[in-house]
Coordinates of C-alpha atoms in Angstrom, one line a residue:
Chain A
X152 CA 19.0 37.0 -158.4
X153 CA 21.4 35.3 -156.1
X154 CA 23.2 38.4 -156.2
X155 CA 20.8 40.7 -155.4
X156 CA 19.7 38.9 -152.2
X157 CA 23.1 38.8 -151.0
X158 CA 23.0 42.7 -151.6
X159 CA 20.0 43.5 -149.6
X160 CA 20.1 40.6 -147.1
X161 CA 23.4 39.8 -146.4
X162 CA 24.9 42.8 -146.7
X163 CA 22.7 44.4 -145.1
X164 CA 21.8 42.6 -142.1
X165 CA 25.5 41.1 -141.5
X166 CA 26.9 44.2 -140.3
X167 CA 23.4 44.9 -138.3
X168 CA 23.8 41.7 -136.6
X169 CA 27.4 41.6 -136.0
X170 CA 26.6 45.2 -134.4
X171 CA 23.7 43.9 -132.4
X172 CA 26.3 40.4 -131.1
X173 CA 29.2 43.3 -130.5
X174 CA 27.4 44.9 -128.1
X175 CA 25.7 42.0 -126.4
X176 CA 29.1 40.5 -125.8
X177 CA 29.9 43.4 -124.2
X178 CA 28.1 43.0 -121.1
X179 CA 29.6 39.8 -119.1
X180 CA 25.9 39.2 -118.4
X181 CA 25.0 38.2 -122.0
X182 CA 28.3 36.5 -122.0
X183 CA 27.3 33.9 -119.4
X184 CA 23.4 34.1 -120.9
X185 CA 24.6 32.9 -124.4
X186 CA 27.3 30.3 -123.1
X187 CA 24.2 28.7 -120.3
X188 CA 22.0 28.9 -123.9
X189 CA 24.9 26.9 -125.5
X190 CA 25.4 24.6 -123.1
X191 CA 21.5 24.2 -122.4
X192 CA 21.0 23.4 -126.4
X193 CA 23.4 20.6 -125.7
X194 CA 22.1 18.8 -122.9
X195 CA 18.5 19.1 -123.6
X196 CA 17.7 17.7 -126.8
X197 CA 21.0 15.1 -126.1
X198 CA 18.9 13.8 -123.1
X199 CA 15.1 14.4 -124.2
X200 CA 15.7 12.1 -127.9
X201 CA 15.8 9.2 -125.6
X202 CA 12.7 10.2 -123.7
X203 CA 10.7 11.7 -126.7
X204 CA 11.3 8.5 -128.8
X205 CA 10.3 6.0 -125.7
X206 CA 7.1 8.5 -125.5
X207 CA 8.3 9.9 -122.4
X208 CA 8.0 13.6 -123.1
X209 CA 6.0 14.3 -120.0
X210 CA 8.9 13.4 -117.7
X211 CA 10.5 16.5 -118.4
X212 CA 7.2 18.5 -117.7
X213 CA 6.7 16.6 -114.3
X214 CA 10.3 16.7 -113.1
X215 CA 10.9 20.3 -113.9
X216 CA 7.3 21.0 -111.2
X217 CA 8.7 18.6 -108.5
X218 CA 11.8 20.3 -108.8
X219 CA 10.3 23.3 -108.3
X220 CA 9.9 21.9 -104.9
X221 CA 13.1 21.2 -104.4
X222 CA 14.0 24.8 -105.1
X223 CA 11.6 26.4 -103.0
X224 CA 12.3 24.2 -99.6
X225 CA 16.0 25.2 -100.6
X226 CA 14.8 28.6 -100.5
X227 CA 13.1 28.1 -97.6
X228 CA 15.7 26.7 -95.8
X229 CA 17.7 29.5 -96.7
X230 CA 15.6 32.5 -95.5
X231 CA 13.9 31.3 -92.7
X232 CA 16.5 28.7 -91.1
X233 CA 19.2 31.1 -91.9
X234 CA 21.4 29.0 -94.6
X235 CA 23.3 31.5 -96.6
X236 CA 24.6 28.7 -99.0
X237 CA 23.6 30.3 -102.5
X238 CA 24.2 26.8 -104.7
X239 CA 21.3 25.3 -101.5
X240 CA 18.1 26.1 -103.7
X241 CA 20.4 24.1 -106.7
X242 CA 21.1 21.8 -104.6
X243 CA 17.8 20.6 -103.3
X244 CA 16.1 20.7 -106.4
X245 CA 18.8 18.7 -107.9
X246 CA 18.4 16.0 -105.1
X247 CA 14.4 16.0 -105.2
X248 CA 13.8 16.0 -108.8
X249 CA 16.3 12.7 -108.6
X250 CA 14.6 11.4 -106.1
X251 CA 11.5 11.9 -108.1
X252 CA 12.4 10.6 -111.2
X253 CA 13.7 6.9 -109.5
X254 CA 10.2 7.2 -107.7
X255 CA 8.7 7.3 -111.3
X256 CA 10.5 4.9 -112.9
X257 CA 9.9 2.8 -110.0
X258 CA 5.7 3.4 -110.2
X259 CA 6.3 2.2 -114.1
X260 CA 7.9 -1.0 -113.4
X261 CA 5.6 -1.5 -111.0
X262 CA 2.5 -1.1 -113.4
X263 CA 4.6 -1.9 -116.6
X264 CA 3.7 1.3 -117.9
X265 CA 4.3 5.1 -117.5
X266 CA 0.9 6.0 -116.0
X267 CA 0.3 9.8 -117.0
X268 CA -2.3 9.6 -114.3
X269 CA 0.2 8.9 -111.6
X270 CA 2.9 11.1 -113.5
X271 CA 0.0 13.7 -113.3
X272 CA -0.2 13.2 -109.5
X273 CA 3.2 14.1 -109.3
X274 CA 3.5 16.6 -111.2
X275 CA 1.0 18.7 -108.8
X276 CA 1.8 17.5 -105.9
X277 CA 5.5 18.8 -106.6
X278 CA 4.2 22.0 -107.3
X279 CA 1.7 22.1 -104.6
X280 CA 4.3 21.3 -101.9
X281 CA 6.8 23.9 -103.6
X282 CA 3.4 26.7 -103.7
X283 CA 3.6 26.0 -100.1
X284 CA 7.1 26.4 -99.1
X285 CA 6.7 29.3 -100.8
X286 CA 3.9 30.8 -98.8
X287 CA 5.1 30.0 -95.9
X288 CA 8.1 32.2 -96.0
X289 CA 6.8 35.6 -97.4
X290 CA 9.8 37.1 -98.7
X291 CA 10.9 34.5 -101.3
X292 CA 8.6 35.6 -104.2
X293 CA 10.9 37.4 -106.3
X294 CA 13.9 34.7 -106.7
X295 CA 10.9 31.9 -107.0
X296 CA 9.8 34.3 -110.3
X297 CA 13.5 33.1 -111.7
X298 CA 12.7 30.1 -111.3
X299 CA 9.6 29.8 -112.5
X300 CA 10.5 31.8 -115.8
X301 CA 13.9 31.5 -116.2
X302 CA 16.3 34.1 -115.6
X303 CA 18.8 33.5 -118.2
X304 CA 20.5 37.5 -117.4
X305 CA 20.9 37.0 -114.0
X306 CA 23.1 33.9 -113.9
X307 CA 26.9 33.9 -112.3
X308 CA 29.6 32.6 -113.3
X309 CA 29.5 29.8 -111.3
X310 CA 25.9 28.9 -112.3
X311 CA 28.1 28.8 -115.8
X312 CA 30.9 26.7 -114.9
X313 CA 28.3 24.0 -112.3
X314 CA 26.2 23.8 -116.2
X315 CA 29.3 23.3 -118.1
X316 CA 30.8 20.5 -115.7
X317 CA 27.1 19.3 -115.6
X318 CA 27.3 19.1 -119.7
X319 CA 30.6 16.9 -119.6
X320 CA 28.8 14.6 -116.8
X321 CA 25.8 14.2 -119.0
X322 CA 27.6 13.7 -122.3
X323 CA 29.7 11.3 -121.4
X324 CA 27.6 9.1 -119.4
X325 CA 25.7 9.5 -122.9
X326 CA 28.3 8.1 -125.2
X327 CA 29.6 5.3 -122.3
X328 CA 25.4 4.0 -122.4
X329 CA 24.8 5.4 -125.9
X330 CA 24.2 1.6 -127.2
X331 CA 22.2 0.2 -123.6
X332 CA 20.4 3.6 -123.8
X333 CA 19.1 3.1 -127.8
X334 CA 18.2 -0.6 -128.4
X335 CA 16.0 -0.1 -124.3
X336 CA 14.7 2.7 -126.7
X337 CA 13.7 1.3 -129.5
X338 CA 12.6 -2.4 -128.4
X339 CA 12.7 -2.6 -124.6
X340 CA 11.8 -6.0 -124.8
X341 CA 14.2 -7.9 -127.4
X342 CA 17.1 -5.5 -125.1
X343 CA 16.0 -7.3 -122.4
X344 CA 15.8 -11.1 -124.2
X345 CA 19.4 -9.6 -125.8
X346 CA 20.7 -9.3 -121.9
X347 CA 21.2 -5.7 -121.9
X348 CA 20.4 -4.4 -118.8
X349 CA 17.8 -2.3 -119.4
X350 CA 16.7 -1.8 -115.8
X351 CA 19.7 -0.5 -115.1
X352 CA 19.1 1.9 -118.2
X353 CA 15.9 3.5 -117.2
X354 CA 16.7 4.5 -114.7
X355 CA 20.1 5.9 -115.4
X356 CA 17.9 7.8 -118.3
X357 CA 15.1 9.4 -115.4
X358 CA 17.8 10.6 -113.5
X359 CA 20.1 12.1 -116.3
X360 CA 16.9 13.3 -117.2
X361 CA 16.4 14.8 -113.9
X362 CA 20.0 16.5 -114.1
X363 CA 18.9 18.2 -117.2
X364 CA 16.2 19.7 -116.1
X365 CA 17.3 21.3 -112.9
X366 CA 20.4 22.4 -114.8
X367 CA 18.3 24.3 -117.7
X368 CA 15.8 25.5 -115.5
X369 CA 17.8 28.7 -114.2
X370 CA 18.0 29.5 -117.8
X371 CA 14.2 28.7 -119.0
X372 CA 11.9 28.5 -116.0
X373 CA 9.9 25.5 -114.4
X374 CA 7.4 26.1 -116.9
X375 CA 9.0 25.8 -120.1
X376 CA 12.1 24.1 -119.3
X377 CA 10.9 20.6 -120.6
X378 CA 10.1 22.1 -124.2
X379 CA 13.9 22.4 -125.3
X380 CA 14.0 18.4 -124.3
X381 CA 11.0 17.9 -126.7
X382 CA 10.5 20.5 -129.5
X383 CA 14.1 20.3 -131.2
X384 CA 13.9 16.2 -130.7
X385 CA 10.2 16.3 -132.6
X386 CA 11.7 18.5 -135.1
X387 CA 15.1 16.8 -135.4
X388 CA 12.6 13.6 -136.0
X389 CA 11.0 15.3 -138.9
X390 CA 14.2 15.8 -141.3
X391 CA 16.7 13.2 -139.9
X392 CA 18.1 10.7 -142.2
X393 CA 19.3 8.4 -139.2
X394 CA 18.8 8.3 -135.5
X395 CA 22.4 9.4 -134.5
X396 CA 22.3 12.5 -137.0
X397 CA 18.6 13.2 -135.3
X398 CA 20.8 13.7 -131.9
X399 CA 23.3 16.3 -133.7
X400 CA 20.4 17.8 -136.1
X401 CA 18.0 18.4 -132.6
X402 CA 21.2 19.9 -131.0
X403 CA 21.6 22.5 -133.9
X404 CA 17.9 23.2 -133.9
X405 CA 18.3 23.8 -129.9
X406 CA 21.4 26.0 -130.5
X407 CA 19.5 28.1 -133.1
X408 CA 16.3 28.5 -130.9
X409 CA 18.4 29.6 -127.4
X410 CA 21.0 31.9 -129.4
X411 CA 18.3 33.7 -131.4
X412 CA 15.5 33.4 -128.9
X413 CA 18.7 35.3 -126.2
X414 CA 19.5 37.6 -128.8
X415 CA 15.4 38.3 -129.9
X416 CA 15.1 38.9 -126.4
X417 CA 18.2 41.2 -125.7
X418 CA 17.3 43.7 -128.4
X419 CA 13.1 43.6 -128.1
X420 CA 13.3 43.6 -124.7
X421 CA 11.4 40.1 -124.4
X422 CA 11.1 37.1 -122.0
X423 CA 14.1 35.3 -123.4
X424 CA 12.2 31.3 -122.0
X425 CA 9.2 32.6 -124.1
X426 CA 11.2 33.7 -127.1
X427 CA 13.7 30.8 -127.0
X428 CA 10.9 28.2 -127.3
X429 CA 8.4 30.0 -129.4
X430 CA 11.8 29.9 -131.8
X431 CA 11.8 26.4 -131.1
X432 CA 8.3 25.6 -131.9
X433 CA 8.7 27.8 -135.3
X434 CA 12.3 25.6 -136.3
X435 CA 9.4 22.6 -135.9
X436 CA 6.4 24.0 -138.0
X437 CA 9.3 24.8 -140.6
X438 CA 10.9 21.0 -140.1
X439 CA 7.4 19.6 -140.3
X440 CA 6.7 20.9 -143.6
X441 CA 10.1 20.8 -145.1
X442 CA 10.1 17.0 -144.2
X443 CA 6.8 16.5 -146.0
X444 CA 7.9 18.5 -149.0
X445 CA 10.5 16.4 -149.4
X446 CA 9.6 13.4 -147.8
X447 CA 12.4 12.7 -146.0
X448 CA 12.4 8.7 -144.0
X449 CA 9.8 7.8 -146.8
Chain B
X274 CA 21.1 -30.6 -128.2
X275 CA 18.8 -29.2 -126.5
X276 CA 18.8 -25.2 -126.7
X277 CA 15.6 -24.3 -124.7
X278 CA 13.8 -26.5 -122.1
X279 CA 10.8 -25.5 -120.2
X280 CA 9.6 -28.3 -117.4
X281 CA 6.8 -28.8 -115.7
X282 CA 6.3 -24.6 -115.5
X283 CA 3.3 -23.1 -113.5
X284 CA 3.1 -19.5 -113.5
X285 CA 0.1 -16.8 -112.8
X286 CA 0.0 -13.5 -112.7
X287 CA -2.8 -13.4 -109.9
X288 CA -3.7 -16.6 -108.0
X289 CA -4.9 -17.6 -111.2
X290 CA -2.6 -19.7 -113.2
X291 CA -2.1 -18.7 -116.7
X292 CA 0.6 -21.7 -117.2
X293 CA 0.0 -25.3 -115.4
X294 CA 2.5 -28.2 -115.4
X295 CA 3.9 -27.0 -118.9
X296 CA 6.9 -28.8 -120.5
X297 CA 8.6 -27.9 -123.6
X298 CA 11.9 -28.6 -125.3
X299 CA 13.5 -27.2 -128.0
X300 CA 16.8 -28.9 -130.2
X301 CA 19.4 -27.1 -132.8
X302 CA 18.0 -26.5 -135.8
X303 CA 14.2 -27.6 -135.2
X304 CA 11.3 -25.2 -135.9
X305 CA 8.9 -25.4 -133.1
X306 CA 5.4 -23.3 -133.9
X307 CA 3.4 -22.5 -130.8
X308 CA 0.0 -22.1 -130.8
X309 CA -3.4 -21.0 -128.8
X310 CA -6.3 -18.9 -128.2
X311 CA -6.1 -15.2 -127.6
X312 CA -5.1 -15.0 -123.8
X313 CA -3.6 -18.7 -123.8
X314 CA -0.3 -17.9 -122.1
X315 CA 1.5 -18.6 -125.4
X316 CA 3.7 -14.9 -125.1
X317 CA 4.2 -15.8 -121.3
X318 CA 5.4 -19.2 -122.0
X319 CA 8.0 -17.9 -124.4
X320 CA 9.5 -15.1 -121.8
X321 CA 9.5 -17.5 -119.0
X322 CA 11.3 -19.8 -121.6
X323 CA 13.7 -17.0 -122.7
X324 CA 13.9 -15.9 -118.8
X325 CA 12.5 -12.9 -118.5
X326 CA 10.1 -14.3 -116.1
X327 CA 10.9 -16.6 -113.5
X328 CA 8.0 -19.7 -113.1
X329 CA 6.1 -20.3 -109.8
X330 CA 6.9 -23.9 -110.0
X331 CA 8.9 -26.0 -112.3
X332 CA 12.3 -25.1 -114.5
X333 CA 13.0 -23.2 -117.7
X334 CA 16.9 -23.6 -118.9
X335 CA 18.4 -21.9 -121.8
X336 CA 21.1 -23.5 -123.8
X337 CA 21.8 -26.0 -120.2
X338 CA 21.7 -22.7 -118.2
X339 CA 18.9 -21.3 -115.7
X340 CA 17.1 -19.3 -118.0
X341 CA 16.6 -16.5 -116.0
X342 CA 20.8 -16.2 -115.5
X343 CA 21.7 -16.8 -119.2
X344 CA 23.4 -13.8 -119.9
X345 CA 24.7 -14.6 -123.5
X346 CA 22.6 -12.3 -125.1
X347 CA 23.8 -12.5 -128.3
X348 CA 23.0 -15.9 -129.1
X349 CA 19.0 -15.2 -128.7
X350 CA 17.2 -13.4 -131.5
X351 CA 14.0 -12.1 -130.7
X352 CA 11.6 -10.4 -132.7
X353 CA 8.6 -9.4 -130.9
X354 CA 4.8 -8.2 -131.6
X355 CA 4.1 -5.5 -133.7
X356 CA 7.4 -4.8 -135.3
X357 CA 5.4 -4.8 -138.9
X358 CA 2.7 -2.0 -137.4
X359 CA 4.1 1.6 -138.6
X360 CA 2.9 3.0 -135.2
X361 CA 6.0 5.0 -134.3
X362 CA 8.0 7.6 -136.0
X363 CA 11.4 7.1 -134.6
X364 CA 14.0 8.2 -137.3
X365 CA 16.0 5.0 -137.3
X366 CA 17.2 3.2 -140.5
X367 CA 17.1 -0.2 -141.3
X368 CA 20.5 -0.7 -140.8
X369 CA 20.7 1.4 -137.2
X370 CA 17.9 -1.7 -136.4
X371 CA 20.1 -4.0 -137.9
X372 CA 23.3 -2.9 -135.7
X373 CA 21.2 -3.3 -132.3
X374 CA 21.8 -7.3 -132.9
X375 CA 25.6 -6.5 -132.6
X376 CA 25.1 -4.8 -129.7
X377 CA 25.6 -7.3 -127.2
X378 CA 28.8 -8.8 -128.6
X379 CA 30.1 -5.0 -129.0
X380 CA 29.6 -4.1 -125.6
X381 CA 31.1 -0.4 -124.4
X382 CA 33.7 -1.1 -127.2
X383 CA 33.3 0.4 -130.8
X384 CA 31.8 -1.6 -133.7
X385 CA 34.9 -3.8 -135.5
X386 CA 35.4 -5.3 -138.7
X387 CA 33.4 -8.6 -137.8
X388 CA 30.3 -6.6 -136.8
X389 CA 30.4 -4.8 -139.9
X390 CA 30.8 -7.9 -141.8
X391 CA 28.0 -9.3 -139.6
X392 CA 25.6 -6.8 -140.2
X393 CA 25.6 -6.5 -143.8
X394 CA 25.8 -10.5 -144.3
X395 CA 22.5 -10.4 -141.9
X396 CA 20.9 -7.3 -144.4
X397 CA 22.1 -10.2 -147.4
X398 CA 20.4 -12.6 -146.0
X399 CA 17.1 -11.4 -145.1
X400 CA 16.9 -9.5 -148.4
X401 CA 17.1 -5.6 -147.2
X402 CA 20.4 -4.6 -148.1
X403 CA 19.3 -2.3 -150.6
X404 CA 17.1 -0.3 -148.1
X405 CA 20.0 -0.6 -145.4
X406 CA 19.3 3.5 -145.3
X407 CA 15.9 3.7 -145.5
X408 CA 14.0 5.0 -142.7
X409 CA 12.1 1.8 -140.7
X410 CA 8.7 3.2 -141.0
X411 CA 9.1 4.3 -144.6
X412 CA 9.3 0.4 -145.2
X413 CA 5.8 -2.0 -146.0
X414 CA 5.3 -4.5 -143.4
X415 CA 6.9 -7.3 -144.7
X416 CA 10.6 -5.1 -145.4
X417 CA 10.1 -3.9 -141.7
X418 CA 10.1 -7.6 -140.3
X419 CA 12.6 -8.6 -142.8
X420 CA 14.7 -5.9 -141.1
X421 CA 13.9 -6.9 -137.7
X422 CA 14.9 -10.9 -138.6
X423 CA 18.5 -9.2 -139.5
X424 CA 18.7 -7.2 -136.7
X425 CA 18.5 -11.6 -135.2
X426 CA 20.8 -12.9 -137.6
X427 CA 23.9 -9.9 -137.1
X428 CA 23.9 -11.5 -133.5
X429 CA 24.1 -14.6 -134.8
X430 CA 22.2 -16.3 -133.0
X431 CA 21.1 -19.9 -132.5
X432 CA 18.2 -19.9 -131.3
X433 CA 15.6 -17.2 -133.1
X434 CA 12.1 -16.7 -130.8
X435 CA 9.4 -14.8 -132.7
X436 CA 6.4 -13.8 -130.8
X437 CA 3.6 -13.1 -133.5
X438 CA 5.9 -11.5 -136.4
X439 CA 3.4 -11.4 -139.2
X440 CA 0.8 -9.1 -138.0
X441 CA 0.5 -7.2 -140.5
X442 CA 2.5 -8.2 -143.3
X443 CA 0.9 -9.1 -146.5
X444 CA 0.6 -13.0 -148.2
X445 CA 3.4 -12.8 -150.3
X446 CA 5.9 -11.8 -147.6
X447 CA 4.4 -14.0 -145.5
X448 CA 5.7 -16.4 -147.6
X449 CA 9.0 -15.5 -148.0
X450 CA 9.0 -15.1 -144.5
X451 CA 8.2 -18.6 -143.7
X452 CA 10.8 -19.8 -146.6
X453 CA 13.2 -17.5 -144.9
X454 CA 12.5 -19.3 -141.7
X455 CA 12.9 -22.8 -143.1
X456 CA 16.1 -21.7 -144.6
X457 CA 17.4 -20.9 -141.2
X458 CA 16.5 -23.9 -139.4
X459 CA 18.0 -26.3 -142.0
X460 CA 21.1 -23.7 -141.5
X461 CA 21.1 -25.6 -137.5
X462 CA 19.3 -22.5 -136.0
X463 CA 16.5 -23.4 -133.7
X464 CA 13.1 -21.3 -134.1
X465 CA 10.3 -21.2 -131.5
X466 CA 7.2 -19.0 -133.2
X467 CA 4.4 -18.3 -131.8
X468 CA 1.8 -17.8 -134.5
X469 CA -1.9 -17.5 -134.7
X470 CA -2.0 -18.7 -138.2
X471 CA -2.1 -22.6 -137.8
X472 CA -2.4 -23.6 -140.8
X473 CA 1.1 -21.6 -141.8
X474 CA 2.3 -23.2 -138.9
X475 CA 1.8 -26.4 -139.5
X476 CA 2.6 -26.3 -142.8
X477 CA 6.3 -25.0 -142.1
X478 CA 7.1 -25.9 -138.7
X479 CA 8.4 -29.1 -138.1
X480 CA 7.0 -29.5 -134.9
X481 CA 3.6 -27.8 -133.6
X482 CA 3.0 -27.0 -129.8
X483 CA -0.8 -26.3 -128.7
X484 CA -1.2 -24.5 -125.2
X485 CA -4.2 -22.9 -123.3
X486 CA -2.8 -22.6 -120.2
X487 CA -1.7 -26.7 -120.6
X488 CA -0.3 -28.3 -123.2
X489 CA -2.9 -29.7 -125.5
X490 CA -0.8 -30.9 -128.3
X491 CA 3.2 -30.8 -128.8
X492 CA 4.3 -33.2 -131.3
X493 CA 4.2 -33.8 -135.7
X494 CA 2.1 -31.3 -137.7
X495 CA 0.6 -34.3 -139.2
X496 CA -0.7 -35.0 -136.0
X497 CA -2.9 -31.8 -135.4
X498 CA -6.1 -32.1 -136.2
X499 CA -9.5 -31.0 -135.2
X500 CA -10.1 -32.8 -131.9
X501 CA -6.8 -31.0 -130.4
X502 CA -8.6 -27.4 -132.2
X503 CA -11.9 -28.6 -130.0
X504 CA -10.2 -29.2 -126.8
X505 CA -7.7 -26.4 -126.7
X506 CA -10.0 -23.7 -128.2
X507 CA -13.2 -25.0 -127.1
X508 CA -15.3 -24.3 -129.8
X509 CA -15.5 -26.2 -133.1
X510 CA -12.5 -25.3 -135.0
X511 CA -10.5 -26.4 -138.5
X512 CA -7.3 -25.4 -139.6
X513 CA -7.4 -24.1 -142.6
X514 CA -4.6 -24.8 -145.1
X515 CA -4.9 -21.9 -147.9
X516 CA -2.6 -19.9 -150.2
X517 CA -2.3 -16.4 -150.4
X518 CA -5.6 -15.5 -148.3
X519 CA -6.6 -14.2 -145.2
X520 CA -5.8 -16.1 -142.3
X521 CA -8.5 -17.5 -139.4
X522 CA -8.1 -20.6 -138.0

């Protein structure tokens, strides 16, 4: 049996694929799509198992529409002050969605809570400042669609390299916290009667958090950038054994979902956000029910 | 000595006070269980007394320090409200909780041999070492607090605060809770519960504080009867004293 499937599967489809990997790494464009994947399926799930497990998901949703802001009055600033920085629209977002993230943090100390109605408030008014910007320079509509959907084939290689040194920043600011960052997560308040600084902590976590999501947005829009922070930590969360394996397992789960989902893309001719995620989603129905079959944490 | 002392505290989270003129100590090794109504500022007492507030008026000092500028983390324990309720699905194992205690001694560093040996003697101790990779939430109530107790211990810490632990947890771990807790105070490690059990309370504790918003009562558990029940809760009260049964005061 076990030989037979090897016959018509892997044999088969190894070549196929190979083929299909041959050729996309042909074109430097697919190159620099796959390594921005790679590097995306890093910091995303590294960052969002922190947020997801503190029930911050929405963070990534709100940040990701106030960067959009950000983006557009860099765009803005571009066309119609006549900036002809190309990193400004990066720039701006990077700063605003920072900016944003302390202002949140700040709101939920203030109330004690994260308030999803003020988070909500945000979140459109980032958006509806950015929708603005946007209309009041005409001619910016077609490098806002990148942002909004991603645009994963049209990165440089310097929107490569600024995401790689953005992935060492991120990771080791990661391992330096790593113990600060989980006992604020799991029991904010004995961190704080242990004298960990936990202030300190959040916000260091809404602004990495912040970093992430400007940085992966090039490659999966405004709109879905703040899935790849959540879906492969819910799924991770499913099948791990142990918190620190549910970092590396949600890290493999986002590398499967932005390889394949690039690849799906490349050869059906699909939106590769869309694919990447809706891979994403399908690695958690398949976690979900593979953790109850086997009842993994119980 | 005196490892927590809380004097003549006032505090309100609005212009109304919550906490008037409040005093409090605590010594090595004594059990102190605090009680009150829902809403009596018994969970605000103990973070003003473990510093995480500051008081309007008066002084709370940790271990002969300001409390609010004690900074050796390790030698609190806390375990707060809740930690029995399987309301979260965080894929954490009882020994990942466990490690969290060692954190503060660890600091940026990595984990040596006396955290190790600090960990599992804590896991020993409270009874869980044979879950040590279980996930938390896979455990009953009881095993979950029992986890959350160890996480105290791997700190080592001398003074153990325990903000309603038992929610939660079933009779019979209850009970080997409050053993586990004597065991630990006649070990020298001071304990300041608050409960809403009184009749556990002042059954185990060796001293029994009664607070809505003042101090009704601090003193013997022999001592607390019905007329401090009356005049702190206001209604007619009786503790009841029972085995192995629900619990209402």
């Amino acid at each position: 049996m076990t030989g037979l499937l090897q016959a018509v599967v892997v044999d088969a489809a190894t070549p196929a694929v190979l083929g299909v990997y041959r050729e996309m790494l042909g074109f430097e464009f697919m190159q620099r799509a796959l390594l921005a994947g790679l590097l995306v399926g890093i910091l995303a799930p590294l960052v969002g198992s922190f947020l997801v497990h503190r029930r911050m998901a929405f963070i990534g949703d709100t940040l990701a529409h106030v960067a959009f802001a950000g983006v557009a009055a860099g765009l803005f600033a571009r066309s119609a002050l006549g900036y002809s920085q190309e990193f400004l629209p990066f720039l701006t977002a990077l700063v605003v969605a920072a900016l944003a993230a302390v202002l949140i943090q700040a709101m939920a100390d203030y109330a004690d809570v994260y308030n999803d109605v003020s988070m909500a408030i945000v979140l459109s008014g980032g958006f509806a400042i950015g929708t603005v910007l946007v209309s009041l320079s005409g001619g910016i509509a077609v490098s806002i669609n990148q942002y909004l959907f991603g645009g994963v084939t049209r990165l440089s290689w310097t929107d490569v390299y600024v995401l790689a040194g953005l992935t060492v920043l991120v990771v080791g600011i990661v391992v330096a916290s790593y113990k600060q960052l989980l006992y604020s997560t799991i029991d904010e308040r004995a961190a704080r009667v242990a004298r960990m600084d936990v202030d300190r902590t959040n916000y260091l976590l809404v602004v990495l958090a912040a970093l992430v999501i400007v940085g992966a947005m090039q490659v999966l829009g405004v709109i879905l950038v703040a899935a790849m922070l959540v879906v492969p930590v819910a799924a991770a969360g499913q099948i791990a054994p142990t918190f620190r394996s549910s970092i590396l397992i949600a890290i493999v789960i986002a590398q499967l979902s932005t390889v394949s989902g690039i690849t799906f893309s490349y050869t059906n001719d699909l939106a590769a956000s869309g694919s990447m995620v809706l891979v994403a989603i399908g690695l958690y129905v398949i976690a979900v029910i593979f953790g109850r079959r086997f009842r993994i944490g119980q | 000595m005196t490892v927590l002392d809380v004097a003549n505290v006032t505090f309100g989270y609005t212009e109304v006070d919550v906490l008037e003129n409040v005093s409090l100590t605590l010594d090595d090794g004594e059990f102190l269980g605090l009680v009150g109504p829902n809403g009596s500022g018994k969970s605000t007492l103990l973070s003003i007394a473990l510093g995480l507030r500051r008081p309007d008026s008066g002084t709370a000092t940790l271990f002969g320090e300001p409390a609010h500028a004690f900074d050796d983390g390790h030698r609190i324990g806390f375990v707060g409200q809740g930690v029995a309720s399987n309301d979260r699905s965080v894929p954490i194992t009882v020994e990942e909780i466990v490690r969290l205690g060692r954190f503060p001694h660890a600091g940026f560093g990595r984990f040596g041999p006396a955290d190790h040996e600090a960990v599992d003697r804590a896991m020993e101790t409270t009874g869980v070492a044979e879950l040590a990779d279980r996930r938390i939430q896979s455990l009953s109530g009881g095993q979950r607090q029992r986890a959350f107790i160890a996480r105290a211990l791997a700190g080592e810490a001398d003074l153990l605060a325990l903000d309603e632990p038992t929610v939660g947890v079933d009779a019979e771990s209850r009970e080997e809770f409050y053993s586990l807790l004597n065991g630990l105070s006649a070990d020298g490690v001071a304990i300041l519960l608050i409960e809403h059990d009184i009749g556990v309370v002042t059954e185990h504790a060796d001293t029994v504080a009664c607070v809505n918003c003042t101090i009704h009562y601090h003193g013997d558990p022999s001592g607390f009867g019905a007329d401090v029940l009356a005049d702190a809760y206001g209604t007619a009260q009786q503790v009841v004293h029972h085995d192995h049964c629900p619990d209402h005061a």
